[in-house]
Coordinates of C-alpha atoms in Angstrom, one line a residue:
X24 CA 94.5 -18.5 137.3
X25 CA 90.8 -19.8 136.4
X26 CA 87.4 -17.9 137.1
X27 CA 86.6 -20.5 140.0
X28 CA 89.2 -19.0 141.9
X29 CA 92.0 -21.7 141.3
X30 CA 95.4 -21.2 140.1
X31 CA 96.5 -23.2 136.9
X32 CA 98.5 -25.4 139.1
X33 CA 95.2 -26.4 140.9
X34 CA 96.3 -24.6 144.4
X35 CA 93.7 -22.3 145.7
X36 CA 94.6 -18.9 147.0
X37 CA 91.1 -17.2 146.8
X38 CA 87.9 -18.0 148.6
X39 CA 86.2 -21.5 147.3
X40 CA 83.0 -19.3 146.3
X41 CA 83.0 -18.4 142.7
X42 CA 83.4 -14.8 142.1
X43 CA 83.0 -12.8 138.5
X44 CA 86.0 -11.3 136.6
X45 CA 85.6 -8.3 134.7
X46 CA 88.0 -8.3 131.5
X47 CA 88.7 -5.0 130.0
X48 CA 86.6 -3.2 132.6
X49 CA 86.9 0.5 132.5
X50 CA 86.9 2.5 135.8
X51 CA 83.9 4.5 134.5
X52 CA 82.1 1.2 135.4
X53 CA 82.3 2.0 139.1
X54 CA 83.4 5.5 139.8
X55 CA 80.9 7.7 141.4
X56 CA 79.4 10.5 139.3
X57 CA 81.2 13.4 140.7
X58 CA 84.3 11.5 140.6
X59 CA 83.9 10.4 137.2
X60 CA 83.0 13.8 135.7
X61 CA 86.1 15.5 137.3
X62 CA 88.5 12.7 135.9
X63 CA 87.1 12.7 132.3
X64 CA 87.4 16.7 132.3
X65 CA 90.8 16.4 133.7
X66 CA 92.1 13.6 131.2
X67 CA 90.6 15.4 128.3
X68 CA 92.6 18.7 129.1
X69 CA 95.7 18.3 126.7
X70 CA 98.9 18.1 128.7
X71 CA 97.2 18.0 132.3
X72 CA 98.9 15.1 133.2
X73 CA 102.1 15.9 131.6
X74 CA 102.2 19.3 133.5
X75 CA 101.9 17.7 136.9
X76 CA 104.4 15.0 136.2
X77 CA 106.6 17.9 135.1
X78 CA 106.6 18.6 139.0
X79 CA 108.1 15.3 139.8
X80 CA 111.4 17.2 140.6
X81 CA 109.6 19.0 143.4
X82 CA 107.3 16.2 144.5
X83 CA 108.8 13.9 147.1
X84 CA 107.7 10.5 145.2
X85 CA 111.3 9.1 144.5
X86 CA 112.0 9.7 148.4
X87 CA 108.6 8.2 149.5
X88 CA 109.7 5.0 147.0
X89 CA 112.9 4.6 148.8
X90 CA 111.6 5.2 152.2
X91 CA 108.9 2.6 151.6
X92 CA 111.8 0.2 150.3
X93 CA 114.3 0.8 153.0
X94 CA 111.7 0.9 156.1
X95 CA 108.7 -1.0 155.3
X96 CA 108.3 -4.9 154.3
X97 CA 107.3 -5.3 150.4
X98 CA 104.7 -8.0 149.7
X99 CA 105.8 -10.8 147.7
X100 CA 105.8 -14.5 147.4
X101 CA 108.3 -14.8 150.4
X102 CA 106.9 -11.9 152.6
X103 CA 103.0 -11.5 153.5
X104 CA 101.9 -14.4 151.0
X105 CA 98.3 -14.3 151.8
X106 CA 98.4 -10.3 151.0
X107 CA 100.4 -11.0 147.9
X108 CA 97.8 -13.4 146.8
X109 CA 95.0 -11.0 147.6
X110 CA 96.9 -8.2 145.5
X111 CA 97.4 -10.6 142.5
X112 CA 93.7 -11.8 142.9
X113 CA 92.5 -8.3 142.7
X114 CA 94.2 -7.3 139.7
X115 CA 93.0 -10.2 138.1
X116 CA 89.6 -9.6 138.8
X117 CA 89.7 -5.8 137.7
X118 CA 91.8 -7.1 134.9
X119 CA 94.8 -4.8 136.1
X120 CA 97.7 -5.8 133.6
X121 CA 100.8 -4.8 135.6
X122 CA 100.6 -5.6 139.5
X123 CA 101.5 -2.6 141.6
X124 CA 104.3 -3.2 144.2
X125 CA 102.6 -3.2 147.9
X126 CA 104.3 -2.3 151.2
X127 CA 103.2 -3.1 154.8
X128 CA 104.4 -0.4 156.9
X129 CA 104.9 -0.4 160.9
X130 CA 101.9 1.9 162.2
X131 CA 99.3 1.3 164.5
X132 CA 96.9 3.6 163.0
X133 CA 94.7 1.6 160.5
X134 CA 95.2 3.1 157.1
X135 CA 95.9 2.1 153.4
X136 CA 96.8 4.3 150.5
X137 CA 97.8 4.2 146.5
X138 CA 100.0 6.9 145.7
X139 CA 102.9 7.7 142.7
X140 CA 103.2 9.8 139.7
X141 CA 104.4 7.4 137.1
X142 CA 103.6 4.1 138.5
X143 CA 101.2 3.4 141.8
X144 CA 102.3 1.9 144.8
X145 CA 100.1 0.4 147.6
X146 CA 100.8 1.0 151.3
X147 CA 98.9 -0.7 154.0
X148 CA 99.5 -0.3 157.7
X149 CA 100.2 -3.2 160.5
X150 CA 97.2 -1.7 162.3
X151 CA 95.0 -2.3 159.4
X152 CA 96.3 -5.8 158.9
X153 CA 95.8 -6.6 162.4
X154 CA 92.1 -5.2 162.4
X155 CA 90.6 -7.0 159.1
X156 CA 89.9 -10.5 158.7
X157 CA 90.9 -12.2 155.3
X158 CA 87.7 -11.1 153.5
X159 CA 87.6 -7.5 154.9
X160 CA 91.3 -7.4 153.8
X161 CA 90.1 -8.4 150.4
X162 CA 87.7 -5.6 149.9
X163 CA 90.3 -3.0 151.1
X164 CA 93.3 -4.3 148.8
X165 CA 90.5 -4.2 145.8
X166 CA 89.6 -0.7 147.1
X167 CA 93.4 0.4 146.4
X168 CA 93.7 -1.5 143.1
X169 CA 90.5 0.5 142.1
X170 CA 92.4 3.8 143.0
X171 CA 95.1 2.5 140.6
X172 CA 92.8 1.4 138.1
X173 CA 91.2 5.0 138.1
X174 CA 94.4 7.0 137.7
X175 CA 94.0 8.2 141.2
X176 CA 97.4 7.9 142.4
X177 CA 99.0 10.8 140.6
X178 CA 96.2 13.3 142.1
X179 CA 96.5 11.9 145.5
X180 CA 100.2 12.3 145.6
X181 CA 99.6 16.1 144.6
X182 CA 97.3 16.5 147.3
X183 CA 99.8 14.9 149.9
X184 CA 102.6 17.1 148.9
X185 CA 100.1 20.3 148.6
X186 CA 99.1 19.4 152.2
X187 CA 102.4 19.3 153.5
X188 CA 103.6 22.5 151.4
X189 CA 100.5 24.1 153.1
X190 CA 101.7 23.6 156.7
X191 CA 105.3 24.8 156.0
X192 CA 103.9 28.1 154.2
X193 CA 101.3 28.8 156.6
X194 CA 103.1 31.8 158.0
X195 CA 102.8 33.4 154.6
X196 CA 99.1 34.7 154.4
X197 CA 98.4 34.8 150.7
X198 CA 100.4 32.0 149.8
X199 CA 98.6 29.8 152.5
X200 CA 95.4 30.9 151.2
X201 CA 96.2 30.0 147.7
X202 CA 97.4 26.7 148.4
X203 CA 94.6 25.9 150.9
X204 CA 91.9 26.9 148.2
X205 CA 93.6 24.1 146.0
X206 CA 94.0 21.7 148.8
X207 CA 90.1 21.9 150.0
X208 CA 89.1 21.5 146.0
X209 CA 91.3 18.3 146.0
X210 CA 90.0 17.1 149.2
X211 CA 86.5 17.4 147.9
X212 CA 87.6 15.4 144.9
X213 CA 89.4 12.8 147.2
X214 CA 86.3 12.2 149.3
X215 CA 84.4 11.4 146.0
X216 CA 87.2 9.0 144.9
X217 CA 87.0 7.0 148.1
X218 CA 83.4 6.1 147.2
X219 CA 84.4 5.1 143.9
X220 CA 87.3 2.9 145.3
X221 CA 84.8 1.5 147.8
X222 CA 82.9 0.2 144.8
X223 CA 85.9 -1.3 143.4
X224 CA 86.6 -3.2 146.7
X225 CA 83.1 -4.5 146.5
X226 CA 83.6 -5.7 143.1
X227 CA 86.6 -7.6 144.0
X228 CA 85.6 -9.3 147.0
X229 CA 81.8 -9.6 146.1
X230 CA 80.7 -9.7 149.5
X231 CA 78.8 -6.7 151.0
X232 CA 78.6 -8.0 154.4
X233 CA 82.5 -8.2 154.3
X234 CA 82.8 -4.5 153.1
X235 CA 80.5 -3.4 155.6
X236 CA 82.2 -4.9 158.3
X237 CA 85.5 -3.6 157.2
X238 CA 83.9 0.2 157.2
X239 CA 82.5 -0.8 161.0
X240 CA 85.8 -1.6 162.1
X241 CA 87.5 1.4 161.0
X242 CA 84.8 3.2 163.1
X243 CA 84.5 1.1 166.3
X244 CA 87.7 -1.2 166.3
X245 CA 88.1 -5.0 166.5
X246 CA 85.1 -5.5 168.8
X247 CA 82.8 -7.0 166.2
X248 CA 81.0 -9.1 168.9
X249 CA 79.7 -5.9 170.3
X250 CA 78.6 -4.1 167.0
X251 CA 76.0 -4.8 164.4
X252 CA 76.1 -3.9 160.6
X253 CA 72.3 -3.2 160.4
X254 CA 72.4 -0.7 163.5
X255 CA 75.6 0.8 161.9
X256 CA 73.8 1.4 159.2
X257 CA 70.7 3.0 161.1
X258 CA 73.3 5.5 162.5
X259 CA 73.9 6.7 158.7
X260 CA 70.4 7.3 158.4
X261 CA 70.3 9.1 161.7
X262 CA 73.3 11.4 160.8
X263 CA 71.6 12.4 157.3
X264 CA 68.1 12.9 158.8
X265 CA 68.6 14.3 162.2
X266 CA 68.8 17.7 163.5
X267 CA 68.0 21.2 162.0
X268 CA 69.9 23.7 159.6
X269 CA 72.4 24.1 162.3
X270 CA 73.5 20.6 162.2
X271 CA 73.6 20.8 158.4
X272 CA 76.0 23.5 158.6
X273 CA 78.3 21.4 161.3
X274 CA 78.2 18.6 159.1
X275 CA 79.7 20.5 156.2
X276 CA 82.4 22.3 158.6
X277 CA 83.2 18.8 160.2
X278 CA 83.8 17.0 156.8
X279 CA 86.0 20.2 155.2
X280 CA 89.2 19.1 156.6
X281 CA 88.9 15.5 156.0
X282 CA 90.2 13.4 153.1
X283 CA 87.7 10.4 153.6
X284 CA 84.1 10.5 154.2
X285 CA 82.6 9.4 157.4
X286 CA 82.3 5.6 158.0
X287 CA 78.7 5.5 158.5
X288 CA 78.4 7.6 155.2
X289 CA 80.5 5.2 153.0
X290 CA 78.7 2.3 154.4
X291 CA 75.4 3.5 153.4
X292 CA 76.6 4.8 149.9
X293 CA 78.0 1.3 149.2
X294 CA 74.9 -0.4 150.2
X295 CA 72.8 1.8 148.2
X296 CA 75.0 1.1 144.8
X297 CA 75.3 -2.5 145.7
X298 CA 71.2 -2.8 145.6
X299 CA 71.2 -0.8 142.2
X300 CA 70.4 -1.9 138.9
X301 CA 73.9 -0.6 137.8
X302 CA 75.6 -2.9 140.1
X303 CA 73.6 -6.0 139.0
X304 CA 74.0 -5.0 135.2
X305 CA 77.8 -4.9 136.1
X306 CA 77.7 -8.5 137.4
X307 CA 75.9 -9.8 134.6
X308 CA 78.8 -8.4 132.2
X309 CA 77.3 -5.2 130.8
X310 CA 80.0 -2.5 131.5
X311 CA 82.0 -0.1 129.9
X312 CA 85.6 -1.2 128.5
X313 CA 88.9 0.8 128.8
X314 CA 89.1 0.5 125.1
X315 CA 86.1 2.7 125.1
X316 CA 87.7 5.4 127.6
X317 CA 89.1 7.5 124.5
X318 CA 85.5 8.1 123.2
X319 CA 84.0 9.2 126.3
X320 CA 82.1 12.2 126.4
X321 CA 82.8 15.0 128.9
X322 CA 79.4 16.8 128.7
X323 CA 77.8 13.2 129.2
X324 CA 79.6 12.7 132.1
X325 CA 78.8 16.2 133.4
X326 CA 75.1 15.5 132.5
X327 CA 75.4 12.2 134.5
X328 CA 76.8 13.9 137.5
X329 CA 74.3 16.9 137.5
X330 CA 71.4 14.3 137.2
X331 CA 73.1 12.5 140.3
X332 CA 73.3 15.3 142.2
X333 CA 70.0 16.4 141.6
X334 CA 68.4 13.3 142.6
X335 CA 70.6 13.0 145.5
X336 CA 69.5 16.5 146.7
X337 CA 65.8 15.8 145.9
X338 CA 65.8 12.4 148.0
X339 CA 68.0 13.7 150.9
X340 CA 66.7 13.6 154.4
X341 CA 69.0 16.3 155.4
X342 CA 67.4 19.5 156.6
X343 CA 69.6 21.8 154.4
X344 CA 68.9 19.7 151.3
X345 CA 65.3 19.8 152.1
X346 CA 65.4 23.4 152.4
X347 CA 67.4 23.6 148.7
X348 CA 64.6 21.4 147.5
X349 CA 61.8 23.9 149.0
X350 CA 63.7 26.7 147.3
X351 CA 63.8 25.2 143.7
X352 CA 60.2 24.2 144.1
X353 CA 59.0 27.8 145.7
X354 CA 57.5 26.0 148.7
X355 CA 55.3 28.2 150.8
X356 CA 56.4 29.2 154.2
X357 CA 60.1 28.9 153.7
X358 CA 60.9 31.9 155.6
X359 CA 59.1 30.3 158.7
X360 CA 61.2 27.0 158.0
X361 CA 64.3 28.9 157.8
X362 CA 63.8 30.9 161.2
X363 CA 62.7 27.5 162.8
X364 CA 65.8 25.7 161.3
X365 CA 68.1 28.3 163.1
X366 CA 65.9 28.8 166.2
X367 CA 68.6 27.3 168.4
X368 CA 70.8 30.3 167.6
X369 CA 68.3 33.0 168.2
X370 CA 65.9 31.7 170.8
X371 CA 62.1 30.8 170.1
X372 CA 61.1 31.8 166.6
X373 CA 57.8 33.9 166.1
X374 CA 54.9 31.4 165.2
X375 CA 53.7 31.2 161.9
X376 CA 50.2 30.7 162.9
X377 CA 48.8 33.8 161.8
X378 CA 45.1 34.7 161.4
X379 CA 43.6 34.3 158.0
X380 CA 43.4 38.2 157.5
X381 CA 46.7 38.7 158.5
X382 CA 49.1 40.2 155.8
X383 CA 52.1 38.7 157.7
X384 CA 54.7 37.2 154.9
X385 CA 58.0 35.6 155.2
X386 CA 60.0 38.4 154.5
X387 CA 62.7 39.0 156.8
X388 CA 62.0 42.1 158.2
X389 CA 64.0 43.8 161.2
X390 CA 62.2 41.9 164.0
X391 CA 62.6 38.4 162.2
X392 CA 66.2 38.5 161.2
X393 CA 68.2 36.1 163.1
X394 CA 70.9 37.4 165.3
X395 CA 74.2 36.2 164.2
X396 CA 76.0 33.8 166.6
X397 CA 79.6 35.1 166.9
X398 CA 80.8 31.9 168.0

């Protein structure tokens, strides 16, 4: 296939618009800082992958492969040919040498996944195929190929196994707590890995509006004429900035059991990255290569991650993040802001407008201590 999107025989199976290809690209080029630092650290641990792969006798990977082979439709030149073209095109653009097998599974729930211990396999549901148009689907397949290139499939399979195991041993108190602690940590990484894969999807499709539409459809269904991308992105701003400290806590509680970030949040994160200098440099051909991965510094990756979080917290509109920034900066009147933030739990908070001669401070004395809601 040539760079103008045509195969050597002249037949066209990708959009007529020209898209860039990224020879030898490393997954570090598009990975979210939190995802990248975690993966670099894991890869540097001698024998880490070997230990996990040693669990293959316990993990149901072989069973899953047989299940998809026997009860799903494998994408090929004879079946779902348009999806096969998209898959091969995504692997071509991201320079993934071995095209992973892909299956279409009968399920009305729109979903896609990339799993596997030794070799990744991609599964998309009929609900997703029927929901998305060609360019939106191209971004999704690029998303899953990004998971494969990043080596996410191994850890995602482990999470799938541990989640099922946690359900089975829920009646064992200590066993359940131990497994759920691991599951919670893996889910946090999983959510960050989704942000990375969204970026890979954009690199494959190179059409931000299509990526936005796909995420919007996952949230609101196939009523595209009733929806608007700009209004959808405004929801993300409202979600981040709205409410008080109570809402910040509820956001955390709502996201903990999820494997994916909320659709509006994903859309806003992707748009922010697409408008960044890093993305433009990548399109211009300036990106890390896989050949350099072995020389990657763990400490540098952690510093990048820390810098990213510091910037995110500082620029966040979320009330809790603003509070964290104020604590770090020693902002005055902090106690009053905390009381006002939780004032919905405790009733009207005492006024902070004290006379100039008042000795009142922001220490939480007995009369100022918020009463804890027992829920």
